[in-house]
Amino acid sequence: MRPYIRGKKSFTFDEVPENTSFEAGYLTSVNSGWRSVRPVINSAKCVGCEQCYLYCPDGVIAIQDGKAVIDYDFCKGCGICAKICRIKAIEMEAERK
Ligand code: SF4
Ligand code: SF4
């Protein structure tokens, strides 16, 4: 894990901490059972700007081939990624069980 960057006035992407739990890198058990809504990424709109990756509090978003992807086993459905995406490439949809 790279050093935390809060407080630095400018930084490069190389200094940004790696995500914490994408595909269970750090979490050990699935925690998404209580989620009522889930973020759905429109990959045609996604430009890979990494904002959702940076702001997801659970570190469950990764950028693969220039597009954001979500690990649904660990996404808690908080909606922060949808709020932070400036081009509205993420929509929250009701969970289907
Ligand atoms: S914030 Fe939106 S455009 Fe940027 S990587 Fe995430 S989904 Fe894609
Ligand atoms: S809904 Fe919350 S936990 Fe799930 S990917 Fe978005 S920011 Fe991360």
Short mmCIF file of N, CA and C and ligand atoms in Angstrom, two decimals:
data_model
loop_
_atom_site.label_atom_id
_atom_site.label_comp_id
_atom_site.label_asym_id
_atom_site.label_seq_id
_atom_site.Cartn_x
_atom_site.Cartn_y
_atom_site.Cartn_z
N MET A 1 0.85 -1.19 0.00
CA MET A 1 0.00 0.00 0.00
C MET A 1 0.89 1.24 0.00
N ARG A 2 0.58 2.14 -0.91
CA ARG A 2 1.40 3.36 -0.99
C ARG A 2 0.99 4.34 0.12
N PRO A 3 1.86 5.31 0.44
CA PRO A 3 1.54 6.26 1.51
C PRO A 3 0.27 7.03 1.20
N TYR A 4 -0.48 7.35 2.22
CA TYR A 4 -1.72 8.09 2.06
C TYR A 4 -1.40 9.49 1.58
N ILE A 5 -2.25 10.06 0.70
CA ILE A 5 -1.89 11.31 0.04
C ILE A 5 -2.67 12.51 0.54
N ARG A 6 -3.56 12.32 1.53
CA ARG A 6 -4.33 13.47 2.02
C ARG A 6 -3.36 14.56 2.47
N GLY A 7 -3.65 15.80 2.13
CA GLY A 7 -2.80 16.91 2.56
C GLY A 7 -1.78 17.31 1.52
N LYS A 8 -1.51 16.42 0.57
CA LYS A 8 -0.57 16.81 -0.49
C LYS A 8 -1.29 17.70 -1.49
N LYS A 9 -0.63 18.77 -1.91
CA LYS A 9 -1.28 19.72 -2.81
C LYS A 9 -1.38 19.16 -4.24
N SER A 10 -0.40 18.42 -4.65
CA SER A 10 -0.49 17.81 -5.97
C SER A 10 0.15 16.43 -5.90
N PHE A 11 -0.32 15.56 -6.74
CA PHE A 11 0.20 14.20 -6.73
C PHE A 11 -0.03 13.57 -8.10
N THR A 12 0.66 12.51 -8.34
CA THR A 12 0.47 11.78 -9.59
C THR A 12 -0.33 10.51 -9.30
N PHE A 13 -0.86 9.88 -10.32
CA PHE A 13 -1.62 8.66 -10.10
C PHE A 13 -0.75 7.56 -9.50
N ASP A 14 0.54 7.61 -9.75
CA ASP A 14 1.42 6.59 -9.17
C ASP A 14 1.44 6.65 -7.65
N GLU A 15 1.09 7.83 -7.08
CA GLU A 15 1.10 7.97 -5.63
C GLU A 15 -0.23 7.60 -4.98
N VAL A 16 -1.25 7.44 -5.80
CA VAL A 16 -2.57 7.12 -5.24
C VAL A 16 -2.54 5.71 -4.65
N PRO A 17 -3.11 5.52 -3.46
CA PRO A 17 -3.11 4.18 -2.87
C PRO A 17 -3.83 3.18 -3.77
N GLU A 18 -3.35 1.97 -3.77
CA GLU A 18 -4.05 0.94 -4.53
C GLU A 18 -5.39 0.68 -3.86
N ASN A 19 -6.39 0.24 -4.67
CA ASN A 19 -7.68 -0.03 -4.05
C ASN A 19 -7.54 -1.15 -3.03
N THR A 20 -8.44 -1.14 -2.06
CA THR A 20 -8.20 -1.97 -0.89
C THR A 20 -8.76 -3.37 -0.98
N SER A 21 -9.84 -3.56 -1.71
CA SER A 21 -10.47 -4.87 -1.60
C SER A 21 -11.05 -5.40 -2.90
N PHE A 22 -10.69 -4.83 -4.04
CA PHE A 22 -11.24 -5.35 -5.29
C PHE A 22 -10.92 -6.83 -5.41
N GLU A 23 -11.95 -7.60 -5.73
CA GLU A 23 -11.84 -9.05 -5.79
C GLU A 23 -11.21 -9.61 -4.52
N ALA A 24 -11.70 -9.10 -3.40
CA ALA A 24 -11.33 -9.61 -2.08
C ALA A 24 -9.83 -9.55 -1.80
N GLY A 25 -9.18 -8.52 -2.33
CA GLY A 25 -7.75 -8.39 -2.04
C GLY A 25 -7.47 -8.24 -0.56
N TYR A 26 -8.36 -7.55 0.16
CA TYR A 26 -8.10 -7.34 1.59
C TYR A 26 -9.26 -7.80 2.47
N LEU A 27 -10.51 -7.73 1.97
CA LEU A 27 -11.62 -8.22 2.77
C LEU A 27 -11.65 -9.74 2.68
N THR A 28 -12.18 -10.39 3.70
CA THR A 28 -12.12 -11.84 3.72
C THR A 28 -13.46 -12.52 3.56
N SER A 29 -14.58 -11.79 3.74
CA SER A 29 -15.87 -12.44 3.56
C SER A 29 -16.81 -11.49 2.81
N VAL A 30 -17.68 -12.07 2.01
CA VAL A 30 -18.63 -11.28 1.23
C VAL A 30 -19.51 -10.47 2.18
N ASN A 31 -19.70 -9.18 1.87
CA ASN A 31 -20.46 -8.33 2.78
C ASN A 31 -21.59 -7.59 2.09
N SER A 32 -22.02 -8.08 0.94
CA SER A 32 -22.98 -7.33 0.15
C SER A 32 -24.41 -7.84 0.31
N GLY A 33 -24.66 -8.76 1.23
CA GLY A 33 -25.96 -9.40 1.33
C GLY A 33 -27.10 -8.46 1.68
N TRP A 34 -26.81 -7.36 2.33
CA TRP A 34 -27.87 -6.45 2.77
C TRP A 34 -28.07 -5.29 1.81
N ARG A 35 -27.36 -5.26 0.70
CA ARG A 35 -27.47 -4.14 -0.24
C ARG A 35 -28.87 -4.11 -0.89
N SER A 36 -29.49 -2.93 -0.97
CA SER A 36 -30.81 -2.82 -1.60
C SER A 36 -30.73 -2.19 -2.99
N VAL A 37 -29.69 -1.45 -3.26
CA VAL A 37 -29.46 -0.89 -4.60
C VAL A 37 -28.01 -1.15 -4.99
N ARG A 38 -27.78 -1.24 -6.29
CA ARG A 38 -26.41 -1.50 -6.76
C ARG A 38 -26.04 -0.52 -7.87
N PRO A 39 -24.78 -0.12 -7.94
CA PRO A 39 -24.35 0.76 -9.02
C PRO A 39 -24.13 -0.06 -10.29
N VAL A 40 -24.63 0.47 -11.40
CA VAL A 40 -24.44 -0.20 -12.69
C VAL A 40 -23.70 0.77 -13.60
N ILE A 41 -22.58 0.33 -14.12
CA ILE A 41 -21.75 1.19 -14.96
C ILE A 41 -22.14 1.03 -16.42
N ASN A 42 -22.36 2.14 -17.09
CA ASN A 42 -22.57 2.13 -18.54
C ASN A 42 -21.19 2.25 -19.17
N SER A 43 -20.64 1.12 -19.58
CA SER A 43 -19.26 1.13 -20.05
C SER A 43 -19.10 1.91 -21.35
N ALA A 44 -20.17 2.10 -22.09
CA ALA A 44 -20.08 2.91 -23.32
C ALA A 44 -19.83 4.37 -22.97
N LYS A 45 -20.34 4.80 -21.80
CA LYS A 45 -20.14 6.19 -21.39
C LYS A 45 -18.85 6.38 -20.58
N CYS A 46 -18.44 5.36 -19.86
CA CYS A 46 -17.28 5.49 -18.96
C CYS A 46 -16.02 5.87 -19.74
N VAL A 47 -15.33 6.90 -19.25
CA VAL A 47 -14.10 7.34 -19.91
C VAL A 47 -12.86 6.96 -19.10
N GLY A 48 -13.06 6.19 -18.03
CA GLY A 48 -11.92 5.70 -17.26
C GLY A 48 -11.18 6.78 -16.49
N CYS A 49 -11.91 7.80 -16.03
CA CYS A 49 -11.25 8.93 -15.35
C CYS A 49 -10.77 8.59 -13.95
N GLU A 50 -11.19 7.47 -13.39
CA GLU A 50 -10.74 6.95 -12.09
C GLU A 50 -11.35 7.67 -10.88
N GLN A 51 -12.29 8.58 -11.08
CA GLN A 51 -12.86 9.27 -9.93
C GLN A 51 -13.64 8.31 -9.03
N CYS A 52 -14.43 7.44 -9.64
CA CYS A 52 -15.18 6.49 -8.81
C CYS A 52 -14.22 5.56 -8.07
N TYR A 53 -13.19 5.15 -8.73
CA TYR A 53 -12.16 4.30 -8.11
C TYR A 53 -11.53 5.00 -6.90
N LEU A 54 -11.28 6.29 -7.05
CA LEU A 54 -10.63 7.03 -5.97
C LEU A 54 -11.58 7.26 -4.79
N TYR A 55 -12.87 7.45 -5.06
CA TYR A 55 -13.81 7.82 -4.00
C TYR A 55 -14.54 6.65 -3.37
N CYS A 56 -14.55 5.50 -3.99
CA CYS A 56 -15.27 4.36 -3.39
C CYS A 56 -14.67 4.07 -2.01
N PRO A 57 -15.47 4.18 -0.94
CA PRO A 57 -14.93 4.00 0.40
C PRO A 57 -14.51 2.57 0.70
N ASP A 58 -14.99 1.63 -0.10
CA ASP A 58 -14.64 0.23 0.16
C ASP A 58 -13.58 -0.32 -0.78
N GLY A 59 -13.13 0.51 -1.71
CA GLY A 59 -12.07 0.05 -2.61
C GLY A 59 -12.48 -1.11 -3.48
N VAL A 60 -13.74 -1.11 -3.93
CA VAL A 60 -14.21 -2.26 -4.71
C VAL A 60 -14.35 -1.96 -6.20
N ILE A 61 -13.81 -0.82 -6.62
CA ILE A 61 -13.82 -0.48 -8.04
C ILE A 61 -12.40 -0.58 -8.57
N ALA A 62 -12.26 -1.16 -9.73
CA ALA A 62 -10.97 -1.20 -10.40
C ALA A 62 -11.15 -0.65 -11.81
N ILE A 63 -10.06 -0.23 -12.41
CA ILE A 63 -10.09 0.21 -13.81
C ILE A 63 -9.43 -0.89 -14.63
N GLN A 64 -10.21 -1.46 -15.53
CA GLN A 64 -9.69 -2.54 -16.37
C GLN A 64 -9.93 -2.17 -17.83
N ASP A 65 -8.87 -2.21 -18.61
CA ASP A 65 -8.95 -1.82 -20.04
C ASP A 65 -9.59 -0.46 -20.20
N GLY A 66 -9.27 0.47 -19.29
CA GLY A 66 -9.75 1.84 -19.40
C GLY A 66 -11.18 2.06 -18.97
N LYS A 67 -11.80 1.06 -18.36
CA LYS A 67 -13.19 1.19 -17.90
C LYS A 67 -13.29 0.76 -16.43
N ALA A 68 -14.24 1.39 -15.72
CA ALA A 68 -14.45 1.02 -14.32
C ALA A 68 -15.24 -0.28 -14.23
N VAL A 69 -14.84 -1.14 -13.30
CA VAL A 69 -15.58 -2.37 -13.02
C VAL A 69 -15.72 -2.49 -11.51
N ILE A 70 -16.81 -3.10 -11.07
CA ILE A 70 -17.16 -3.17 -9.65
C ILE A 70 -17.17 -4.61 -9.18
N ASP A 71 -16.62 -4.85 -8.02
CA ASP A 71 -16.70 -6.16 -7.38
C ASP A 71 -17.97 -6.18 -6.54
N TYR A 72 -19.04 -6.80 -7.06
CA TYR A 72 -20.33 -6.77 -6.39
C TYR A 72 -20.37 -7.62 -5.12
N ASP A 73 -19.42 -8.48 -4.93
CA ASP A 73 -19.40 -9.24 -3.67
C ASP A 73 -19.16 -8.33 -2.47
N PHE A 74 -18.52 -7.18 -2.71
CA PHE A 74 -18.14 -6.34 -1.59
C PHE A 74 -18.69 -4.91 -1.68
N CYS A 75 -19.30 -4.54 -2.80
CA CYS A 75 -19.94 -3.22 -2.91
C CYS A 75 -21.13 -3.16 -1.96
N LYS A 76 -21.20 -2.09 -1.14
CA LYS A 76 -22.30 -1.99 -0.17
C LYS A 76 -23.46 -1.15 -0.70
N GLY A 77 -23.34 -0.60 -1.91
CA GLY A 77 -24.46 0.14 -2.50
C GLY A 77 -24.64 1.53 -1.95
N CYS A 78 -23.58 2.16 -1.50
CA CYS A 78 -23.71 3.49 -0.88
C CYS A 78 -24.03 4.58 -1.90
N GLY A 79 -23.66 4.38 -3.16
CA GLY A 79 -23.99 5.35 -4.20
C GLY A 79 -22.99 6.48 -4.40
N ILE A 80 -21.92 6.48 -3.65
CA ILE A 80 -20.93 7.55 -3.79
C ILE A 80 -20.34 7.57 -5.20
N CYS A 81 -20.10 6.40 -5.75
CA CYS A 81 -19.52 6.35 -7.10
C CYS A 81 -20.45 7.00 -8.12
N ALA A 82 -21.76 6.76 -7.97
CA ALA A 82 -22.72 7.34 -8.91
C ALA A 82 -22.75 8.86 -8.76
N LYS A 83 -22.63 9.34 -7.52
CA LYS A 83 -22.63 10.79 -7.28
C LYS A 83 -21.39 11.45 -7.86
N ILE A 84 -20.26 10.78 -7.76
CA ILE A 84 -19.00 11.41 -8.12
C ILE A 84 -18.75 11.37 -9.63
N CYS A 85 -19.42 10.49 -10.35
CA CYS A 85 -19.19 10.37 -11.79
C CYS A 85 -19.80 11.56 -12.51
N ARG A 86 -18.97 12.41 -13.06
CA ARG A 86 -19.46 13.66 -13.66
C ARG A 86 -20.23 13.46 -14.95
N ILE A 87 -19.95 12.35 -15.63
CA ILE A 87 -20.67 12.15 -16.90
C ILE A 87 -21.85 11.19 -16.74
N LYS A 88 -22.16 10.88 -15.50
CA LYS A 88 -23.35 10.05 -15.19
C LYS A 88 -23.29 8.68 -15.87
N ALA A 89 -22.12 8.06 -15.80
CA ALA A 89 -21.98 6.73 -16.37
C ALA A 89 -22.40 5.64 -15.39
N ILE A 90 -22.72 6.04 -14.14
CA ILE A 90 -23.13 5.05 -13.13
C ILE A 90 -24.54 5.39 -12.66
N GLU A 91 -25.41 4.40 -12.70
CA GLU A 91 -26.77 4.58 -12.18
C GLU A 91 -27.02 3.55 -11.10
N MET A 92 -27.76 3.96 -10.06
CA MET A 92 -28.12 3.03 -9.00
C MET A 92 -29.42 2.34 -9.39
N GLU A 93 -29.40 1.02 -9.34
CA GLU A 93 -30.59 0.25 -9.68
C GLU A 93 -31.00 -0.63 -8.51
N ALA A 94 -32.29 -0.89 -8.39
CA ALA A 94 -32.78 -1.74 -7.31
C ALA A 94 -32.17 -3.13 -7.42
N GLU A 95 -31.79 -3.66 -6.27
CA GLU A 95 -31.21 -5.02 -6.22
C GLU A 95 -32.31 -6.04 -6.54
N ARG A 96 -31.99 -6.99 -7.38
CA ARG A 96 -32.95 -8.08 -7.66
C ARG A 96 -32.51 -9.31 -6.92
N LYS A 97 -33.39 -9.84 -6.11
CA LYS A 97 -32.99 -11.01 -5.31
C LYS A 97 -33.81 -12.22 -5.68
S1 SF4 B 1 -16.17 8.20 -12.55
FE1 SF4 B 1 -17.54 7.58 -14.25
S2 SF4 B 1 -16.35 7.98 -16.14
FE2 SF4 B 1 -14.90 7.99 -14.42
S3 SF4 B 1 -14.11 5.87 -14.34
FE3 SF4 B 1 -15.87 5.98 -12.92
S4 SF4 B 1 -17.64 5.33 -14.16
FE4 SF4 B 1 -15.98 5.82 -15.58
S1 SF4 B 2 -21.90 1.93 -4.32
FE1 SF4 B 2 -20.37 2.55 -2.77
S2 SF4 B 2 -19.30 0.66 -2.21
FE2 SF4 B 2 -20.36 0.26 -4.14
S3 SF4 B 2 -18.85 0.68 -5.75
FE3 SF4 B 2 -20.06 2.58 -5.42
S4 SF4 B 2 -18.88 3.78 -3.94
FE4 SF4 B 2 -18.10 1.64 -3.85
#
